[in-house]
């Protein structure tokens, strides 16, 4: 075997050694995380099943190791090397052959039984970890989710949890039992035969293990490359499918196919390398094992010729060599798979180890909303260090009032909403609800107190009913329908052939923008929170529906604090206070009429809106003219 890898690098160059070391550390960490699933303190049923499975395994192994004795005696009897009378020989031989068959059958039955008994332990561990991972991923910050690719995240979880059952099963049932079996066979070889047989077995086992582990380590790295390529290709496919319409608008089907194909080409090369290296591994293993078999049989043939061994003895040597080879063959596979599982699970545990950016303080109390007064004190915030977005925002939304934030696109309006919901933490200053800093209270209580109707409502690929009821899963059908009526969507739903059971398609794409938004409003109405955050909540509606919805939003806002983020000034004229945000700073503040009197930016925006030709004032969006308005 050449001492270079398929990637052209020597097997054991310095950087590779460092990588191997790091990988081993990761492997041990993964094993430490997984092994408690085999012996959990609080689940005695798992312990019982593990013990029972091990007992069954031991019985199966003892039977397996004993069968060659039966085999030998049967062969000797048939070969006439026994001095017993003929009838006894016939009965004895038949009995031995049947016993041999039974023993083999029993060993298989015990193994299968063990599998059935153990499966629940493995599957339960898989489920627990899968749940833990998905919960953790939900806890990770918006920043993480925006930069991370959903498709590849999904793959990491999928592959990782699959590895769990495998790993548990093989730690318990392969490595340990294999060592036990090899020890028993070695003992028999030395007692029944002589030291040379043992020498052959020990040499091939040592050689085999050394070869297998070394080549497998190298293959694992190739395999990891393949995983990366696989993730990449998968991500490209998902991205182009999510952008289905955009791809069509730009006639980019060919371009997308080419992009995917390039990623797949990488995968193709990596998997070819995996396959050819597997061929090499298998060939090498087979050469070692068969050399061992030939050597042992040569020894046995010599002993038969010298009369030290019967024909049955020869057959028994063959049987034991086969018994050594079988699990060893399996060992190669098991080692490969364990290493692979460790790689896959390592990625998953990396994910689990990823710290959540926004965390609750220890024993954070729940937010107590007494009126819903919101206060921002000198808030500074930037998504990226060198690009400030909010620069010293001060605002107070009195309990039960409505505060509207308007201003040019990109001025940071939605960012204020994200900070209030604590998707991010402020870098300077603070944000308080009824005197409590949002960073000091539990996120669960904060989220429960704020109802958000976002700029772009995204729905679950389920029924309309499910999507509205998402606001409060324990709501009755009547309450769901009342919310739908208030959001002016009930009649539309009733006119659909399947009514509330209509499915909305992925991300809700089977509904129009306005319909989606009304479903979004209905589910927030159902949630019934003391604070409302409306981010362009009526942007996708025609003027009539908008007026209707405005009324229902107004009704919903009664007695609640409402923070409205809007482009269309018509939707905010009634607000108790309007802030004009420009380049992350508050440029103006006041009521609608006060702001008009100031004759500043707001007044210009209002005029601009009224002047727009042929469009009703409520339907127009303000488009900022940055050159003119920068003051
Ligand atoms: P619009 O009216 O167009 O929705 P907005 O005033 O609500 O705009 P924000 O969404 O608050 O604007 O964004 C403010 C600025 O922050 C924008 O320039 C945007 O590019 C930037 N920004 C928003 N989200 C991120 C993010 N996750 N990472 C980096 N920059 C971001």
XYZ file of C-alpha atoms and ligand atoms in Angstrom:
662
model
C 0.000 0.000 0.000
C 1.371 3.389 -0.954
C 1.883 5.732 1.949
C -0.072 8.552 0.398
C -3.751 9.300 0.480
C -6.119 9.743 -2.431
C -5.993 13.451 -1.727
C -2.290 13.254 -2.451
C -1.274 13.888 1.157
C 0.788 11.420 3.131
C -1.308 9.569 5.721
C 0.520 10.972 8.672
C 1.824 14.406 7.832
C 2.118 16.834 10.780
C -1.081 18.827 10.237
C -2.940 15.541 9.759
C -1.648 14.354 13.130
C -3.033 17.487 14.751
C -6.345 16.947 12.998
C -6.460 13.320 14.078
C -5.805 14.379 17.638
C -8.567 16.979 17.514
C -10.890 14.425 15.990
C -10.112 11.915 18.724
C -10.922 14.520 21.344
C -14.195 15.178 19.593
C -14.846 11.438 19.417
C -14.330 11.020 23.159
C -16.539 13.978 23.874
C -19.286 12.441 21.747
C -18.912 9.079 23.497
C -19.140 10.799 26.871
C -22.366 12.487 25.812
C -23.927 9.341 24.450
C -22.931 6.667 26.950
C -25.151 7.954 29.814
C -28.098 6.950 27.651
C -27.096 3.337 28.346
C -27.217 3.726 32.111
C -29.546 6.566 33.062
C -30.105 6.939 36.793
C -33.728 7.907 36.484
C -34.817 5.169 34.085
C -34.463 1.696 35.579
C -36.218 0.139 32.583
C -33.268 1.104 30.405
C -30.827 -0.544 32.825
C -32.967 -3.699 32.924
C -33.038 -3.889 29.160
C -29.309 -3.319 28.869
C -28.556 -6.098 31.379
C -30.997 -8.481 29.703
C -29.549 -7.721 26.278
C -26.031 -8.352 27.546
C -27.089 -11.657 29.148
C -28.629 -12.774 25.867
C -25.500 -11.735 24.068
C -23.317 -13.749 26.430
C -25.447 -16.863 25.951
C -25.305 -16.448 22.173
C -21.517 -16.052 22.249
C -20.966 -19.091 24.474
C -23.082 -21.182 22.126
C -21.170 -19.894 19.120
C -17.803 -20.654 20.665
C -18.986 -24.168 21.664
C -20.427 -25.235 18.307
C -17.114 -26.172 16.612
C -16.717 -28.877 19.312
C -19.989 -30.449 18.225
C -18.897 -30.016 14.645
C -15.565 -31.745 15.283
C -17.164 -34.695 17.051
C -19.730 -35.126 14.271
C -17.012 -35.100 11.590
C -14.854 -37.558 13.530
C -17.818 -39.868 13.939
C -18.600 -39.702 10.209
C -14.953 -40.181 9.262
C -14.972 -43.381 11.332
C -12.373 -42.225 13.788
C -14.505 -43.333 16.700
C -14.308 -46.768 18.358
C -18.014 -46.895 19.331
C -20.322 -49.646 17.894
C -22.159 -48.841 14.635
C -25.685 -48.164 16.006
C -24.365 -45.946 18.762
C -22.254 -44.135 16.232
C -25.294 -43.554 13.973
C -27.419 -42.214 16.856
C -24.529 -40.204 18.222
C -23.661 -38.665 14.850
C -27.261 -37.737 14.110
C -27.594 -36.248 17.583
C -24.395 -34.247 17.150
C -25.454 -32.896 13.766
C -28.879 -31.891 15.131
C -27.277 -30.365 18.222
C -24.903 -28.413 15.953
C -27.838 -27.070 13.922
C -29.815 -26.242 17.059
C -26.866 -24.467 18.619
C -26.444 -22.251 15.569
C -30.157 -21.524 15.463
C -30.223 -20.685 19.165
C -27.331 -18.273 18.830
C -29.198 -16.436 16.063
C -32.439 -16.412 18.059
C -30.734 -15.005 21.138
C -29.116 -12.293 19.043
C -32.400 -11.299 17.437
C -34.134 -11.256 20.797
C -31.383 -9.021 22.105
C -31.914 -6.674 19.162
C -35.623 -6.403 19.843
C -35.072 -5.776 23.544
C -32.379 -3.196 22.989
C -34.102 -1.289 20.184
C -36.266 0.656 22.607
C -33.211 1.911 24.458
C -31.544 3.084 21.239
C -34.647 4.599 19.729
C -35.491 6.440 22.938
C -31.986 7.924 23.090
C -32.358 9.000 19.477
C -35.666 10.688 20.213
C -34.410 12.475 23.321
C -31.380 13.848 21.480
C -33.389 14.849 18.417
C -35.747 16.820 20.638
C -32.909 18.395 22.573
C -31.242 19.448 19.321
C -34.313 20.956 17.722
C -35.148 22.867 20.938
C -31.609 24.145 21.091
C -31.699 25.260 17.470
C -34.872 27.197 18.229
C -33.102 28.882 21.140
C -30.251 30.070 18.943
C -30.362 33.696 17.920
C -31.939 35.196 14.857
C -28.438 36.264 13.854
C -27.365 32.616 13.824
C -30.380 31.531 11.808
C -29.965 34.277 9.257
C -26.358 33.338 8.605
C -26.801 29.575 8.879
C -28.220 27.554 6.028
C -31.432 25.775 6.989
C -30.900 22.926 4.548
C -27.512 21.984 5.898
C -28.726 22.416 9.475
C -31.398 19.861 8.785
C -28.831 17.424 7.416
C -26.620 17.799 10.455
C -29.495 16.952 12.784
C -30.720 14.087 10.631
C -27.335 12.420 10.327
C -26.402 13.112 13.934
C -29.439 11.509 15.539
C -29.237 8.499 13.261
C -25.733 7.920 14.541
C -26.913 7.688 18.151
C -28.752 4.381 17.975
C -25.965 2.917 15.899
C -23.256 4.000 18.267
C -25.005 2.741 21.396
C -25.700 -0.589 19.772
C -22.154 -1.071 18.629
C -20.408 0.097 21.766
C -22.392 -2.445 23.711
C -22.715 -5.349 21.327
C -19.683 -5.356 19.111
C -16.433 -4.157 20.503
C -16.777 -5.716 23.975
C -18.258 -9.042 22.812
C -15.689 -9.307 20.032
C -12.863 -9.072 22.546
C -14.612 -11.666 24.713
C -15.041 -14.006 21.784
C -11.432 -13.642 20.691
C -10.238 -14.388 24.227
C -12.377 -17.525 24.463
C -11.191 -18.761 21.088
C -7.556 -18.057 22.014
C -8.021 -20.070 25.182
C -9.440 -23.003 23.245
C -6.662 -22.816 20.651
C -3.957 -22.969 23.267
C -5.629 -25.702 25.330
C -6.832 -27.953 22.507
C -4.132 -27.262 19.932
C -0.758 -25.580 20.446
C 0.861 -22.198 20.789
C 1.481 -21.782 17.040
C -2.208 -21.548 16.278
C -2.522 -18.851 18.852
C 0.503 -17.071 17.388
C -1.172 -17.027 13.957
C -4.436 -15.672 15.374
C -2.741 -13.006 17.490
C -0.606 -11.854 14.543
C -3.452 -11.530 12.092
C -5.694 -9.821 14.608
C -2.958 -7.300 15.456
C -2.124 -6.687 11.833
C -5.764 -6.444 10.877
C -6.643 -3.976 13.626
C -3.619 -1.787 12.870
C -4.353 -1.741 9.148
C -8.069 -1.147 9.584
C -7.794 1.688 12.054
C -5.118 3.491 10.079
C -6.843 3.304 6.734
C -10.182 4.106 8.303
C -8.836 7.269 9.910
C -7.755 8.396 6.481
C -11.082 7.455 4.950
C -12.992 9.364 7.602
C -11.373 12.549 6.373
C -12.377 11.737 2.820
C -15.837 10.988 4.086
C -16.026 14.332 5.838
C -15.155 16.053 2.587
C -17.996 14.115 1.006
C -20.371 15.261 3.767
C -19.381 18.870 3.159
C -19.998 18.518 -0.545
C -23.302 16.847 0.169
C -24.382 19.691 2.467
C -23.325 22.222 -0.119
C -25.252 20.552 -2.942
C -28.303 20.095 -0.766
C -28.229 23.725 0.295
C -27.997 24.903 -3.317
C -30.971 22.737 -4.276
C -33.084 24.040 -1.386
C -32.111 27.628 -2.071
C -33.058 27.415 -5.733
C -36.356 25.696 -4.893
C -37.206 28.304 -2.255
C -36.545 30.918 -4.912
C -38.646 29.087 -7.476
C -40.445 32.206 -8.662
C -37.324 34.358 -8.825
C -35.612 31.680 -10.889
C -38.520 31.830 -13.353
C -38.610 35.648 -13.452
C -34.994 35.681 -14.540
C -35.178 32.618 -16.774
C -32.386 31.172 -14.671
C -33.359 27.492 -14.700
C -30.251 26.606 -16.676
C -28.049 28.710 -14.443
C -29.515 27.093 -11.321
C -29.113 23.621 -12.793
C -25.475 24.423 -13.595
C -24.862 25.763 -10.101
C -26.365 22.626 -8.589
C -24.409 20.482 -11.012
C -21.139 22.105 -9.978
C -21.900 21.309 -6.349
C -22.879 17.775 -7.307
C -19.639 17.392 -9.264
C -17.754 17.997 -6.031
C -19.910 15.391 -4.352
C -19.321 12.972 -7.208
C -15.542 13.267 -6.908
C -15.647 12.942 -3.137
C -17.890 9.903 -3.220
C -15.800 8.213 -5.900
C -12.829 8.679 -3.627
C -14.813 7.173 -0.772
C -15.746 4.162 -2.865
C -12.254 3.504 -4.208
C -10.716 3.856 -0.773
C -13.291 1.393 0.525
C -12.227 -1.061 -2.161
C -8.648 -0.689 -1.009
C -9.588 -1.225 2.597
C -11.623 -4.324 1.849
C -8.910 -5.825 -0.321
C -6.233 -5.231 2.325
C -8.375 -6.708 5.079
C -9.193 -9.741 3.032
C -5.522 -10.327 2.214
C -4.591 -10.278 5.907
C -7.430 -12.541 6.993
C -6.953 -15.102 4.261
C -3.236 -15.263 4.887
C -4.074 -16.071 8.495
C -6.554 -18.739 7.451
C -4.073 -20.374 5.090
C -1.333 -20.381 7.736
C -3.618 -21.957 10.347
C -4.847 -24.604 7.916
C -1.252 -25.399 6.879
C -0.449 -25.981 10.541
C -3.532 -28.179 10.904
C -2.689 -30.158 7.743
C 0.788 -30.778 9.116
C -0.675 -32.037 12.382
C -3.200 -34.291 10.640
C -0.384 -35.839 8.614
C 1.722 -36.370 11.680
C -1.280 -37.976 13.376
C -1.551 -35.379 16.105
C -4.899 -34.165 14.822
C -8.019 -35.952 13.589
C -9.913 -34.874 10.473
C -12.516 -33.446 12.867
C -9.712 -31.457 14.483
C -8.786 -30.011 11.053
C -12.399 -29.020 10.487
C -12.522 -27.497 13.959
C -9.473 -25.334 13.255
C -11.174 -24.161 10.085
C -14.363 -23.418 12.019
C -12.514 -21.383 14.654
C -10.573 -19.463 12.050
C -13.859 -18.629 10.377
C -15.202 -17.547 13.713
C -12.239 -15.252 14.187
C -12.531 -13.871 10.662
C -16.247 -13.204 10.682
C -16.354 -10.728 13.543
C -13.063 -9.222 12.395
C -14.567 -8.584 9.015
C -17.415 -7.037 10.846
C -14.992 -5.104 13.026
C -13.714 -3.235 9.986
C -17.252 -2.231 9.128
C -18.098 -1.417 12.734
C -14.997 0.684 13.207
C -15.744 2.561 10.002
C -19.324 3.144 10.990
C -18.447 4.135 14.535
C -15.934 6.647 13.249
C -18.519 7.902 10.791
C -21.175 8.145 13.488
C -18.712 10.022 15.653
C -18.100 12.488 12.827
C -21.819 12.964 12.182
C -22.652 13.209 15.844
C -19.685 15.463 16.461
C -21.270 17.945 14.055
C -24.542 17.638 15.908
C -22.904 18.133 19.291
C -21.050 21.130 17.888
C -24.459 22.497 17.104
C -25.661 21.690 20.606
C -22.556 23.384 21.973
C -23.258 26.524 19.964
C -24.044 29.132 22.617
C -27.355 30.938 22.355
C -26.617 34.641 21.913
C -29.694 35.737 23.808
C -30.117 33.909 27.088
C -32.174 34.419 30.208
C -30.327 35.553 33.294
C -30.257 32.848 35.984
C -33.660 32.776 37.692
C -34.906 35.630 35.538
C -38.377 36.627 36.765
C -41.367 36.840 34.453
C -42.245 40.178 32.930
C -45.110 41.784 34.866
C -47.112 43.894 32.472
C -49.092 46.408 34.468
C -50.021 48.785 31.674
C -47.570 48.214 28.886
C -45.427 51.343 29.124
C -42.458 51.038 26.783
C -39.382 53.123 27.196
C -36.176 53.277 25.143
C -33.307 55.125 26.804
C -30.426 56.191 24.607
C -30.518 52.961 22.612
C -27.558 52.250 20.382
C -27.477 49.192 18.198
C -25.631 47.746 15.217
C -25.884 44.352 13.559
C -22.263 44.526 12.543
C -19.610 46.371 14.561
C -18.674 48.986 11.974
C -22.175 49.922 10.815
C -24.304 51.665 13.444
C -28.040 51.320 12.844
C -29.685 52.967 15.866
C -27.869 55.898 17.400
C -29.247 57.129 20.692
C -32.971 56.482 20.436
C -35.130 57.870 23.240
C -38.816 57.192 23.224
C -41.666 56.550 25.602
C -44.871 54.811 24.703
C -47.328 55.440 27.522
C -49.469 52.521 28.637
C -52.449 51.994 26.383
C -51.306 54.505 23.784
C -50.254 54.124 20.171
C -46.845 55.155 18.970
C -45.989 55.105 15.297
C -42.526 55.043 13.812
C -42.183 56.257 10.263
C -39.217 57.130 8.119
C -37.250 56.176 5.048
C -36.535 52.562 4.224
C -33.518 51.197 6.068
C -33.667 53.873 8.772
C -33.991 51.192 11.469
C -37.749 51.069 12.144
C -38.113 47.283 12.151
C -34.906 47.019 14.143
C -36.622 48.761 17.074
C -39.319 46.058 16.956
C -36.678 43.304 16.921
C -35.006 44.813 19.964
C -38.309 45.054 21.802
C -38.922 41.358 21.137
C -35.305 40.745 22.153
C -34.153 39.039 18.997
C -31.009 41.068 19.680
C -29.651 42.935 22.678
C -28.877 46.623 22.615
C -25.207 47.629 22.720
C -25.797 50.722 24.770
C -28.749 52.155 26.656
C -31.760 50.100 27.651
C -35.228 49.084 26.664
C -37.853 48.766 29.382
C -41.419 47.541 29.621
C -43.256 48.833 32.699
C -39.897 49.676 34.236
C -38.379 46.236 33.675
C -35.357 45.915 31.412
C -36.156 43.305 28.752
C -32.762 41.709 29.450
C -33.731 41.028 33.073
C -36.959 39.113 32.487
C -37.569 35.659 31.057
C -37.851 35.557 27.296
C -40.902 33.291 27.495
C -42.851 35.887 29.455
C -41.608 38.701 27.229
C -42.680 36.877 24.085
C -46.027 35.983 25.622
C -46.727 39.665 26.320
C -46.057 40.968 22.830
C -48.162 40.212 19.770
C -46.354 40.756 16.504
C -47.842 41.185 13.066
C -44.702 41.176 10.934
C -43.982 42.876 7.641
C -44.131 39.573 5.819
C -46.341 36.971 7.427
C -45.019 33.476 6.872
C -47.420 30.597 7.453
C -46.963 26.939 8.288
C -47.674 24.462 5.530
C -50.895 23.335 7.202
C -54.550 24.358 7.278
C -55.806 27.908 7.754
C -57.370 26.752 11.020
C -54.022 25.468 12.287
C -52.335 28.722 11.345
C -54.863 30.926 13.142
C -55.060 28.631 16.163
C -51.254 28.836 16.365
C -51.826 32.081 18.236
C -53.359 30.115 21.102
C -53.476 26.352 20.524
C -56.064 25.765 23.254
C -58.555 28.207 21.713
C -62.018 26.876 20.862
C -63.290 26.814 17.293
C -65.600 29.682 18.144
C -62.699 31.822 19.359
C -60.723 31.039 16.206
C -63.658 32.103 14.058
C -64.214 35.259 16.095
C -60.564 36.209 15.546
C -60.926 35.492 11.822
C -64.038 37.695 11.695
C -62.233 40.535 13.437
C -59.376 40.230 10.940
C -61.925 40.329 8.071
C -60.880 36.933 6.749
C -63.742 34.727 7.958
C -65.986 35.252 4.911
C -63.140 34.580 2.527
C -62.317 31.335 4.346
C -65.948 30.245 4.341
C -66.118 30.708 0.579
C -63.226 28.315 0.042
C -64.304 24.755 -0.881
C -62.513 23.324 2.144
C -63.144 26.283 4.438
C -60.904 26.372 7.479
C -59.371 23.049 6.416
C -57.793 24.573 3.308
C -54.042 24.055 3.307
C -51.989 27.179 2.668
C -48.920 25.676 0.962
C -45.305 26.107 1.889
C -44.735 29.411 3.700
C -48.416 30.165 2.975
C -47.792 30.774 -0.706
C -51.241 29.587 -1.800
C -52.724 32.701 -0.236
C -52.365 36.240 -1.535
C -50.214 38.686 0.385
C -53.294 40.379 1.885
C -54.920 37.085 2.871
C -51.746 35.897 4.506
C -51.515 39.106 6.426
C -55.083 38.819 7.637
C -54.417 35.261 8.821
C -51.394 36.709 10.618
C -53.563 39.385 12.219
C -56.188 36.819 13.246
C -53.634 34.671 15.025
C -52.244 37.667 16.872
C -55.785 38.688 17.844
C -56.250 35.193 19.211
C -53.046 35.445 21.215
C -54.524 38.518 22.862
C -51.324 40.099 24.247
C -51.130 43.343 26.247
C -48.595 44.865 23.834
C -48.886 44.961 20.063
C -46.116 45.379 17.550
C -47.450 46.032 14.077
C -44.757 46.107 11.421
C -46.347 47.457 8.239
C -49.292 45.354 9.257
C -51.545 46.537 6.478
C -49.057 46.924 3.669
C -50.401 44.197 1.413
C -54.054 45.201 1.515
C -56.274 47.164 -0.859
C -57.629 50.436 0.496
C -61.071 49.118 1.438
C -59.717 46.069 3.289
C -57.065 48.260 4.787
C -59.693 50.565 6.226
C -61.579 47.562 7.598
C -58.467 46.117 9.128
C -57.385 49.461 10.489
C -60.670 49.567 12.319
C -60.225 46.124 13.754
C -56.609 46.841 14.652
C -57.788 49.991 16.351
C -60.379 48.001 18.236
C -57.728 45.455 19.119
C -55.471 48.261 20.282
C -58.024 49.550 22.803
C -56.463 49.372 26.223
C -53.185 48.052 24.855
C -49.897 49.659 24.005
C -49.357 49.605 20.278
C -46.085 50.187 18.491
C -46.731 50.638 14.783
C -43.996 50.646 12.196
C -45.279 52.103 8.971
C -44.467 53.557 5.604
C -47.959 54.746 4.806
C -48.693 57.816 6.798
C -52.449 57.388 6.400
C -52.282 54.406 8.732
C -50.755 56.402 11.551
C -52.573 59.759 11.555
C -54.511 58.786 14.677
C -51.447 57.695 16.633
C -50.905 59.406 19.994
C -47.319 60.027 19.025
C -45.412 59.768 15.760
C -41.651 59.488 15.519
C -39.812 60.165 12.304
C -36.701 58.068 12.157
C -33.902 58.996 9.854
C -30.575 57.239 9.598
C -30.941 55.704 13.021
C -31.846 58.942 14.792
C -35.165 60.519 15.680
C -35.562 63.505 13.378
C -39.011 64.658 14.510
C -41.686 63.716 17.000
C -45.247 64.756 17.744
C -48.836 64.104 16.728
C -49.884 64.189 13.098
C -51.069 67.803 13.263
C -48.066 68.943 15.298
C -45.732 67.391 12.759
C -47.558 69.027 9.871
C -47.193 72.372 11.631
C -43.458 71.802 12.032
C -43.268 71.735 8.232
C -40.289 69.390 8.337
C -39.592 65.955 6.986
C -42.951 64.523 8.031
C -44.820 67.351 6.351
C -42.814 66.745 3.184
C -43.587 63.067 3.303
C -47.265 63.813 3.800
C -47.295 66.246 0.911
C -45.411 63.816 -1.245
C -48.052 61.230 -0.501
C -50.954 63.526 -1.330
C -49.283 64.618 -4.558
C -48.802 61.130 -5.919
C -50.880 61.165 -9.126
C -53.930 58.909 -9.464
C -53.458 57.043 -6.241
C -55.543 57.379 -3.129
C -53.678 58.706 -0.179
C -54.103 55.550 1.810
C -52.668 53.283 -0.845
C -49.443 55.065 -1.544
C -46.133 54.193 0.021
C -43.691 56.882 0.819
C -40.492 56.604 -1.195
C -37.739 58.591 0.401
C -35.712 61.025 -1.532
C -32.554 60.752 0.473
C -30.712 63.541 -1.354
C -33.367 66.058 -0.509
C -34.209 64.953 2.991
C -30.858 64.427 4.594
C -30.577 67.040 7.243
P -37.914 49.059 5.763
O -38.860 50.183 5.932
O -37.363 49.002 4.377
O -38.412 47.761 6.259
P -36.524 49.613 8.201
O -36.437 51.032 8.555
O -37.515 48.775 8.912
O -36.648 49.456 6.628
P -34.560 47.837 9.295
O -35.134 46.555 8.850
O -34.697 48.211 10.708
O -35.064 49.018 8.376
O -33.007 47.798 8.911
C -32.148 48.870 9.211
C -30.800 48.581 8.569
O -30.202 47.445 9.159
C -30.894 48.294 7.097
O -29.961 49.112 6.428
C -30.514 46.856 6.937
O -29.694 46.665 5.804
C -29.737 46.547 8.189
N -30.013 45.192 8.653
C -31.220 44.671 8.954
N -31.101 43.405 9.398
C -29.779 43.109 9.378
C -29.010 41.963 9.747
N -29.570 40.859 10.214
N -27.675 42.011 9.602
C -27.088 43.128 9.129
N -27.746 44.241 8.792
C -29.083 44.252 8.912
